[in-house]
mmCIF file of C-alpha atoms in Angstrom:
data_model
loop_
_atom_site.group_PDB
_atom_site.id
_atom_site.type_symbol
_atom_site.label_atom_id
_atom_site.label_comp_id
_atom_site.label_asym_id
_atom_site.label_seq_id
_atom_site.Cartn_x
_atom_site.Cartn_y
_atom_site.Cartn_z
ATOM 1 C CA UNK A 25 7.610 124.517 81.708
ATOM 2 C CA UNK A 26 10.540 125.075 79.345
ATOM 3 C CA UNK A 27 11.553 122.399 76.856
ATOM 4 C CA UNK A 28 15.211 121.261 76.728
ATOM 5 C CA UNK A 29 17.274 122.865 74.031
ATOM 6 C CA UNK A 30 18.665 120.954 71.094
ATOM 7 C CA UNK A 31 22.099 121.139 72.729
ATOM 8 C CA UNK A 32 20.634 119.778 75.928
ATOM 9 C CA UNK A 33 18.999 116.892 74.093
ATOM 10 C CA UNK A 34 22.287 116.026 72.430
ATOM 11 C CA UNK A 35 24.038 116.094 75.812
ATOM 12 C CA UNK A 36 21.385 113.825 77.324
ATOM 13 C CA UNK A 37 21.690 111.414 74.424
ATOM 14 C CA UNK A 38 25.470 111.333 74.780
ATOM 15 C CA UNK A 39 25.189 110.624 78.498
ATOM 16 C CA UNK A 40 22.698 107.873 77.774
ATOM 17 C CA UNK A 41 24.986 106.319 75.184
ATOM 18 C CA UNK A 42 27.922 106.464 77.615
ATOM 19 C CA UNK A 43 25.848 104.735 80.285
ATOM 20 C CA UNK A 44 24.658 102.152 77.776
ATOM 21 C CA UNK A 45 28.232 101.504 76.605
ATOM 22 C CA UNK A 46 29.409 101.193 80.194
ATOM 23 C CA UNK A 47 26.645 98.692 80.894
ATOM 24 C CA UNK A 48 27.562 96.642 77.816
ATOM 25 C CA UNK A 49 31.245 96.649 78.774
ATOM 26 C CA UNK A 50 30.327 95.669 82.326
ATOM 27 C CA UNK A 51 28.203 92.749 81.120
ATOM 28 C CA UNK A 52 31.007 91.587 78.808
ATOM 29 C CA UNK A 53 33.493 91.878 81.683
ATOM 30 C CA UNK A 54 31.298 89.771 83.964
ATOM 31 C CA UNK A 55 30.878 87.187 81.193
ATOM 32 C CA UNK A 56 34.644 86.949 80.716
ATOM 33 C CA UNK A 57 35.226 86.557 84.461
ATOM 34 C CA UNK A 58 32.588 83.817 84.632
ATOM 35 C CA UNK A 59 34.177 82.031 81.662
ATOM 36 C CA UNK A 60 37.559 82.152 83.374
ATOM 37 C CA UNK A 61 36.108 80.814 86.612
ATOM 38 C CA UNK A 62 34.323 78.002 84.768
ATOM 39 C CA UNK A 63 37.545 77.174 82.945
ATOM 40 C CA UNK A 64 39.469 77.022 86.211
ATOM 41 C CA UNK A 65 36.742 74.918 87.835
ATOM 42 C CA UNK A 66 36.854 72.515 84.877
ATOM 43 C CA UNK A 67 40.614 72.127 85.104
ATOM 44 C CA UNK A 68 40.443 68.837 87.007
ATOM 45 C CA UNK A 69 43.002 66.294 85.828
ATOM 46 C CA UNK A 70 41.282 63.993 83.333
ATOM 47 C CA UNK A 71 42.007 60.297 83.894
ATOM 48 C CA UNK A 72 40.952 57.682 81.315
ATOM 49 C CA UNK A 73 40.676 54.097 82.628
ATOM 50 C CA UNK A 74 41.401 52.128 79.424
ATOM 51 C CA UNK A 75 41.159 48.409 78.798
ATOM 52 C CA UNK A 76 38.757 45.490 78.649
ATOM 53 C CA UNK A 77 36.187 43.982 81.031
ATOM 54 C CA UNK A 78 38.619 44.211 83.951
ATOM 55 C CA UNK A 79 38.460 47.991 83.519
ATOM 56 C CA UNK A 80 34.714 47.937 82.935
ATOM 57 C CA UNK A 81 34.294 45.838 86.043
ATOM 58 C CA UNK A 82 32.467 42.716 84.956
ATOM 59 C CA UNK A 83 31.327 40.683 87.982
ATOM 60 C CA UNK A 84 32.108 43.528 90.371
ATOM 61 C CA UNK A 85 30.044 45.673 92.693
ATOM 62 C CA UNK A 86 27.087 44.980 94.936
ATOM 63 C CA UNK A 87 25.179 43.323 92.074
ATOM 64 C CA UNK A 88 27.754 41.433 89.959
ATOM 65 C CA UNK A 89 25.338 40.784 87.072
ATOM 66 C CA UNK A 90 24.148 44.411 86.788
ATOM 67 C CA UNK A 91 26.240 46.789 84.684
ATOM 68 C CA UNK A 92 24.901 49.756 86.644
ATOM 69 C CA UNK A 93 26.894 48.385 89.584
ATOM 70 C CA UNK A 94 30.092 47.436 87.723
ATOM 71 C CA UNK A 95 32.804 49.488 89.423
ATOM 72 C CA UNK A 96 35.977 47.400 88.932
ATOM 73 C CA UNK A 97 38.951 49.062 90.616
ATOM 74 C CA UNK A 98 37.525 52.445 89.657
ATOM 75 C CA UNK A 99 35.325 53.078 92.703
ATOM 76 C CA UNK A 100 38.016 52.186 95.235
ATOM 77 C CA UNK A 101 40.510 54.324 93.326
ATOM 78 C CA UNK A 102 38.051 57.218 93.095
ATOM 79 C CA UNK A 103 37.484 57.129 96.844
ATOM 80 C CA UNK A 104 41.220 57.210 97.516
ATOM 81 C CA UNK A 105 41.792 60.137 95.164
ATOM 82 C CA UNK A 106 38.942 62.228 96.548
ATOM 83 C CA UNK A 107 39.827 61.454 100.171
ATOM 84 C CA UNK A 108 43.391 62.597 99.471
ATOM 85 C CA UNK A 109 42.141 65.900 98.040
ATOM 86 C CA UNK A 110 42.984 65.371 94.367
ATOM 87 C CA UNK A 111 40.986 67.307 91.756
ATOM 88 C CA UNK A 112 40.291 64.627 89.159
ATOM 89 C CA UNK A 113 37.641 63.330 86.820
ATOM 90 C CA UNK A 114 37.339 59.989 85.047
ATOM 91 C CA UNK A 115 36.687 60.300 81.298
ATOM 92 C CA UNK A 116 35.661 57.983 78.483
ATOM 93 C CA UNK A 117 32.831 57.073 76.133
ATOM 94 C CA UNK A 118 31.537 54.302 78.415
ATOM 95 C CA UNK A 119 29.776 54.362 81.769
ATOM 96 C CA UNK A 120 29.444 51.504 84.231
ATOM 97 C CA UNK A 121 28.571 51.779 87.891
ATOM 98 C CA UNK A 122 26.158 54.654 87.377
ATOM 99 C CA UNK A 123 23.911 53.404 90.170
ATOM 100 C CA UNK A 124 26.722 53.839 92.692
ATOM 101 C CA UNK A 125 26.719 57.144 94.562
ATOM 102 C CA UNK A 126 29.713 59.456 95.078
ATOM 103 C CA UNK A 127 31.484 58.088 92.024
ATOM 104 C CA UNK A 128 32.439 59.140 88.488
ATOM 105 C CA UNK A 129 31.451 56.110 86.350
ATOM 106 C CA UNK A 130 33.056 57.207 83.052
ATOM 107 C CA UNK A 131 35.686 54.899 81.571
ATOM 108 C CA UNK A 132 36.987 53.315 78.364
ATOM 109 C CA UNK A 133 36.759 49.633 79.277
ATOM 110 C CA UNK A 134 35.437 47.401 76.471
ATOM 111 C CA UNK A 135 34.512 43.876 77.491
ATOM 112 C CA UNK A 136 36.172 41.134 75.437
ATOM 113 C CA UNK A 137 38.349 43.502 73.423
ATOM 114 C CA UNK A 138 41.954 42.841 72.517
ATOM 115 C CA UNK A 139 44.715 45.436 72.409
ATOM 116 C CA UNK A 140 44.421 45.509 68.608
ATOM 117 C CA UNK A 141 40.689 46.226 68.849
ATOM 118 C CA UNK A 142 41.355 49.107 71.227
ATOM 119 C CA UNK A 143 43.433 50.696 68.451
ATOM 120 C CA UNK A 144 41.282 49.792 65.440
ATOM 121 C CA UNK A 145 37.789 49.102 66.783
ATOM 122 C CA UNK A 146 36.232 45.657 66.828
ATOM 123 C CA UNK A 147 34.311 45.924 63.550
ATOM 124 C CA UNK A 148 31.080 44.811 65.219
ATOM 125 C CA UNK A 149 29.915 47.472 67.629
ATOM 126 C CA UNK A 150 30.019 51.224 67.082
ATOM 127 C CA UNK A 151 32.017 51.960 70.201
ATOM 128 C CA UNK A 152 34.808 53.687 68.301
ATOM 129 C CA UNK A 153 38.556 53.343 68.695
ATOM 130 C CA UNK A 154 41.423 54.838 70.641
ATOM 131 C CA UNK A 155 42.261 57.810 68.425
ATOM 132 C CA UNK A 156 38.646 58.973 68.550
ATOM 133 C CA UNK A 157 38.376 58.568 72.317
ATOM 134 C CA UNK A 158 41.559 60.536 72.904
ATOM 135 C CA UNK A 159 40.361 63.379 70.672
ATOM 136 C CA UNK A 160 36.910 63.446 72.264
ATOM 137 C CA UNK A 161 37.867 63.162 75.944
ATOM 138 C CA UNK A 162 41.417 64.574 76.010
ATOM 139 C CA UNK A 163 42.839 62.638 78.965
ATOM 140 C CA UNK A 164 45.831 63.924 80.879
ATOM 141 C CA UNK A 165 46.515 60.427 82.235
ATOM 142 C CA UNK A 166 45.633 56.985 80.840
ATOM 143 C CA UNK A 167 45.389 53.923 83.093
ATOM 144 C CA UNK A 168 46.078 51.032 80.707
ATOM 145 C CA UNK A 169 45.321 47.404 81.592
ATOM 146 C CA UNK A 170 45.050 45.331 78.400
ATOM 147 C CA UNK A 171 46.140 41.942 77.071
ATOM 148 C CA UNK A 172 43.915 39.359 78.767
ATOM 149 C CA UNK A 173 41.850 38.784 75.612
ATOM 150 C CA UNK A 174 43.676 37.358 72.600
ATOM 151 C CA UNK A 175 46.513 36.499 74.943
ATOM 152 C CA UNK A 176 49.955 36.293 73.385
ATOM 153 C CA UNK A 177 53.441 36.906 74.764
ATOM 154 C CA UNK A 178 53.902 39.481 71.978
ATOM 155 C CA UNK A 179 53.685 43.100 73.257
ATOM 156 C CA UNK A 180 53.442 44.746 69.819
ATOM 157 C CA UNK A 181 49.761 45.701 70.082
ATOM 158 C CA UNK A 182 50.372 47.358 73.434
ATOM 159 C CA UNK A 183 53.260 49.239 71.863
ATOM 160 C CA UNK A 184 50.871 50.429 69.145
ATOM 161 C CA UNK A 185 48.523 51.750 71.829
ATOM 162 C CA UNK A 186 51.417 53.692 73.338
ATOM 163 C CA UNK A 187 52.280 55.063 69.896
ATOM 164 C CA UNK A 188 48.716 56.289 69.356
ATOM 165 C CA UNK A 189 48.683 57.985 72.752
ATOM 166 C CA UNK A 190 52.072 59.541 72.074
ATOM 167 C CA UNK A 191 50.814 60.851 68.724
ATOM 168 C CA UNK A 192 47.790 62.359 70.446
ATOM 169 C CA UNK A 193 49.994 64.125 72.999
ATOM 170 C CA UNK A 194 53.523 63.353 74.187
ATOM 171 C CA UNK A 195 52.559 65.077 77.443
ATOM 172 C CA UNK A 196 49.933 62.467 78.314
ATOM 173 C CA UNK A 197 51.011 60.108 81.077
ATOM 174 C CA UNK A 198 50.366 56.382 80.713
ATOM 175 C CA UNK A 199 50.208 54.248 83.830
ATOM 176 C CA UNK A 200 50.913 50.888 82.217
ATOM 177 C CA UNK A 201 49.840 47.709 83.989
ATOM 178 C CA UNK A 202 51.571 44.376 83.949
ATOM 179 C CA UNK A 203 48.239 42.606 83.794
ATOM 180 C CA UNK A 204 46.463 40.438 86.345
ATOM 181 C CA UNK A 205 47.009 36.711 85.793
ATOM 182 C CA UNK A 206 44.255 34.072 86.012
ATOM 183 C CA UNK A 207 42.725 32.010 88.768
ATOM 184 C CA UNK A 208 43.290 28.927 86.636
ATOM 185 C CA UNK A 209 46.980 29.227 87.482
ATOM 186 C CA UNK A 210 45.900 27.650 90.771
ATOM 187 C CA UNK A 211 42.255 26.609 90.570
ATOM 188 C CA UNK A 212 40.857 23.716 88.530
ATOM 189 C CA UNK A 213 40.744 23.288 85.622
ATOM 190 C CA UNK A 214 44.234 24.655 85.482
ATOM 191 C CA UNK A 215 45.634 26.571 82.513
ATOM 192 C CA UNK A 216 49.427 26.344 82.704
ATOM 193 C CA UNK A 217 49.941 27.616 79.153
ATOM 194 C CA UNK A 218 47.766 30.722 79.592
ATOM 195 C CA UNK A 219 49.302 31.339 82.984
ATOM 196 C CA UNK A 220 52.837 31.241 81.589
ATOM 197 C CA UNK A 221 51.854 33.284 78.525
ATOM 198 C CA UNK A 222 50.511 36.012 80.813
ATOM 199 C CA UNK A 223 53.765 36.168 82.748
ATOM 200 C CA UNK A 224 55.780 36.188 79.512
ATOM 201 C CA UNK A 225 53.537 38.919 78.108
ATOM 202 C CA UNK A 226 54.128 41.045 81.187
ATOM 203 C CA UNK A 227 57.892 40.547 80.982
ATOM 204 C CA UNK A 228 57.863 41.580 77.331
ATOM 205 C CA UNK A 229 55.636 44.606 77.952
ATOM 206 C CA UNK A 230 58.023 45.712 80.676
ATOM 207 C CA UNK A 231 61.066 45.396 78.411
ATOM 208 C CA UNK A 232 59.264 47.179 75.573
ATOM 209 C CA UNK A 233 58.307 50.074 77.849
ATOM 210 C CA UNK A 234 61.858 50.424 79.138
ATOM 211 C CA UNK A 235 63.035 50.933 75.565
ATOM 212 C CA UNK A 236 60.695 53.916 75.090
ATOM 213 C CA UNK A 237 63.139 56.493 76.374
ATOM 214 C CA UNK A 238 61.529 59.823 77.209
ATOM 215 C CA UNK A 239 57.923 58.601 77.202
ATOM 216 C CA UNK A 240 55.807 59.528 80.190
ATOM 217 C CA UNK A 241 55.150 55.986 81.396
ATOM 218 C CA UNK A 242 54.831 54.497 84.857
ATOM 219 C CA UNK A 243 54.618 50.738 85.221
ATOM 220 C CA UNK A 244 52.424 49.109 87.849
ATOM 221 C CA UNK A 245 52.778 45.410 88.570
ATOM 222 C CA UNK A 246 49.261 44.048 88.903
ATOM 223 C CA UNK A 247 50.340 40.434 88.374
ATOM 224 C CA UNK A 248 52.598 40.083 91.412
ATOM 225 C CA UNK A 249 53.220 43.457 93.035
ATOM 226 C CA UNK A 250 49.553 44.076 93.805
ATOM 227 C CA UNK A 251 49.548 41.026 96.073
ATOM 228 C CA UNK A 252 46.528 39.417 94.417
ATOM 229 C CA UNK A 253 45.718 35.935 95.733
ATOM 230 C CA UNK A 254 44.765 33.887 92.660
ATOM 231 C CA UNK A 255 42.455 31.576 94.577
ATOM 232 C CA UNK A 256 38.751 32.127 94.104
ATOM 233 C CA UNK A 257 36.915 34.205 96.675
ATOM 234 C CA UNK A 258 36.189 34.057 99.548
ATOM 235 C CA UNK A 259 39.644 32.647 100.325
ATOM 236 C CA UNK A 260 41.307 34.509 97.447
ATOM 237 C CA UNK A 261 40.884 37.619 95.308
ATOM 238 C CA UNK A 262 39.472 36.190 92.063
ATOM 239 C CA UNK A 263 35.840 35.921 90.966
ATOM 240 C CA UNK A 264 34.565 32.381 90.404
ATOM 241 C CA UNK A 265 32.546 32.883 87.243
ATOM 242 C CA UNK A 266 33.297 29.579 85.566
ATOM 243 C CA UNK A 267 35.378 31.188 82.815
ATOM 244 C CA UNK A 268 38.903 30.463 83.965
ATOM 245 C CA UNK A 269 38.905 33.192 86.564
ATOM 246 C CA UNK A 270 39.886 36.198 84.444
ATOM 247 C CA UNK A 271 38.227 38.804 86.653
ATOM 248 C CA UNK A 272 39.259 39.893 90.129
ATOM 249 C CA UNK A 273 36.797 39.771 92.982
ATOM 250 C CA UNK A 274 36.091 42.952 94.962
ATOM 251 C CA UNK A 275 39.162 42.377 97.137
ATOM 252 C CA UNK A 276 41.332 41.948 94.049
ATOM 253 C CA UNK A 277 39.990 45.137 92.508
ATOM 254 C CA UNK A 278 40.743 46.961 95.760
ATOM 255 C CA UNK A 279 44.363 45.820 95.537
ATOM 256 C CA UNK A 280 44.513 47.077 91.961
ATOM 257 C CA UNK A 281 43.187 50.441 93.146
ATOM 258 C CA UNK A 282 46.038 50.677 95.641
ATOM 259 C CA UNK A 283 48.572 50.151 92.838
ATOM 260 C CA UNK A 284 46.996 52.765 90.583
ATOM 261 C CA UNK A 285 46.791 55.238 93.456
ATOM 262 C CA UNK A 286 50.443 54.819 94.386
ATOM 263 C CA UNK A 287 51.450 55.573 90.801
ATOM 264 C CA UNK A 288 49.086 58.520 90.439
ATOM 265 C CA UNK A 289 50.500 60.160 93.544
ATOM 266 C CA UNK A 290 53.772 60.505 91.611
ATOM 267 C CA UNK A 291 52.050 62.170 88.641
ATOM 268 C CA UNK A 292 49.140 64.292 89.842
ATOM 269 C CA UNK A 293 49.442 67.929 90.892
ATOM 270 C CA UNK A 294 49.572 68.446 94.639
ATOM 271 C CA UNK A 295 46.212 67.694 96.265
ATOM 272 C CA UNK A 296 44.018 70.122 98.145
ATOM 273 C CA UNK A 297 45.621 70.468 101.608
ATOM 274 C CA UNK A 298 42.139 70.586 103.142
ATOM 275 C CA UNK A 299 40.177 67.789 101.453
ATOM 276 C CA UNK A 300 36.603 66.823 102.219
ATOM 277 C CA UNK A 301 36.582 65.912 105.929
ATOM 278 C CA UNK A 302 33.857 63.334 105.326
ATOM 279 C CA UNK A 303 34.775 61.575 102.047
ATOM 280 C CA UNK A 304 33.162 58.345 100.842
ATOM 281 C CA UNK A 305 34.449 55.251 102.617
ATOM 282 C CA UNK A 306 37.539 53.779 100.984
ATOM 283 C CA UNK A 307 37.355 50.161 99.908
ATOM 284 C CA UNK A 308 39.546 48.050 102.123
ATOM 285 C CA UNK A 309 42.770 46.646 100.727
ATOM 286 C CA UNK A 310 46.000 45.253 102.036
ATOM 287 C CA UNK A 311 49.512 46.586 101.499
ATOM 288 C CA UNK A 312 50.693 45.301 98.160
ATOM 289 C CA UNK A 313 54.408 45.986 97.873
ATOM 290 C CA UNK A 314 53.797 48.438 95.022
ATOM 291 C CA UNK A 315 56.274 48.249 92.154
ATOM 292 C CA UNK A 316 56.545 51.303 89.942
ATOM 293 C CA UNK A 317 58.985 51.728 87.075
ATOM 294 C CA UNK A 318 59.406 55.307 85.889
ATOM 295 C CA UNK A 319 60.282 55.447 82.199
ATOM 296 C CA UNK A 320 60.986 59.179 82.095
ATOM 297 C CA UNK A 321 62.819 61.931 83.889
#
């Protein structure tokens, strides 16, 4: 049996190297395609629910004293978005409602925090501050409900939040809430000063936002436009926790979800025309006479 010539060996080696190079290029090509597909799949619109315990969902869910069931307005809103075919994800450093199925529990709701603490941190816990959260989670849309704690008619701290978001990215939308008022506007013991301060705060936040020409802001009226009944449940929409009635009950949160959803429909890319035919059940809510102010073209 004859042995291959030196020339033949060189030819075989060249063919082998060509095949090896082709294989390497093929593997690299497949890797690039997979990376592109993963990037496209991860392109869901990132929504950051931002605020205090009303965003976190204190006293909400099937077990109102269990943080794993705190869903606030977020679960009802999530159900509406998914049922409508929107490709979204909630983002934030916090999770609450993790025991609830078919739900993205991420958020940036910090119980007891003021608007100033959202910007600067609270100096006690290591939960961070707004600039860090924006850099880490890169939201496309922020749902902002803040002002219940440290209540004052002055909107300056909310304006600072908007400035921080604008510095992070002028392309980030803010859905800005005129905040929920308190059950003690109606229920005993009444709190006429806090009740009026909340309304004044909302008026001032609205005027401040209108002056921010060119910002991507939508205003949602949670105080009045959402149709929240400030009586305690079961006759009204507020949770009777013995603390002045700061937190909505499940029905109140559902009305908030309707307001957020109406605003988001004006911002989000068109939904999937063929959404999941069997989505999670939407939380029930009544029509709320949604009020949206668009502070941009």
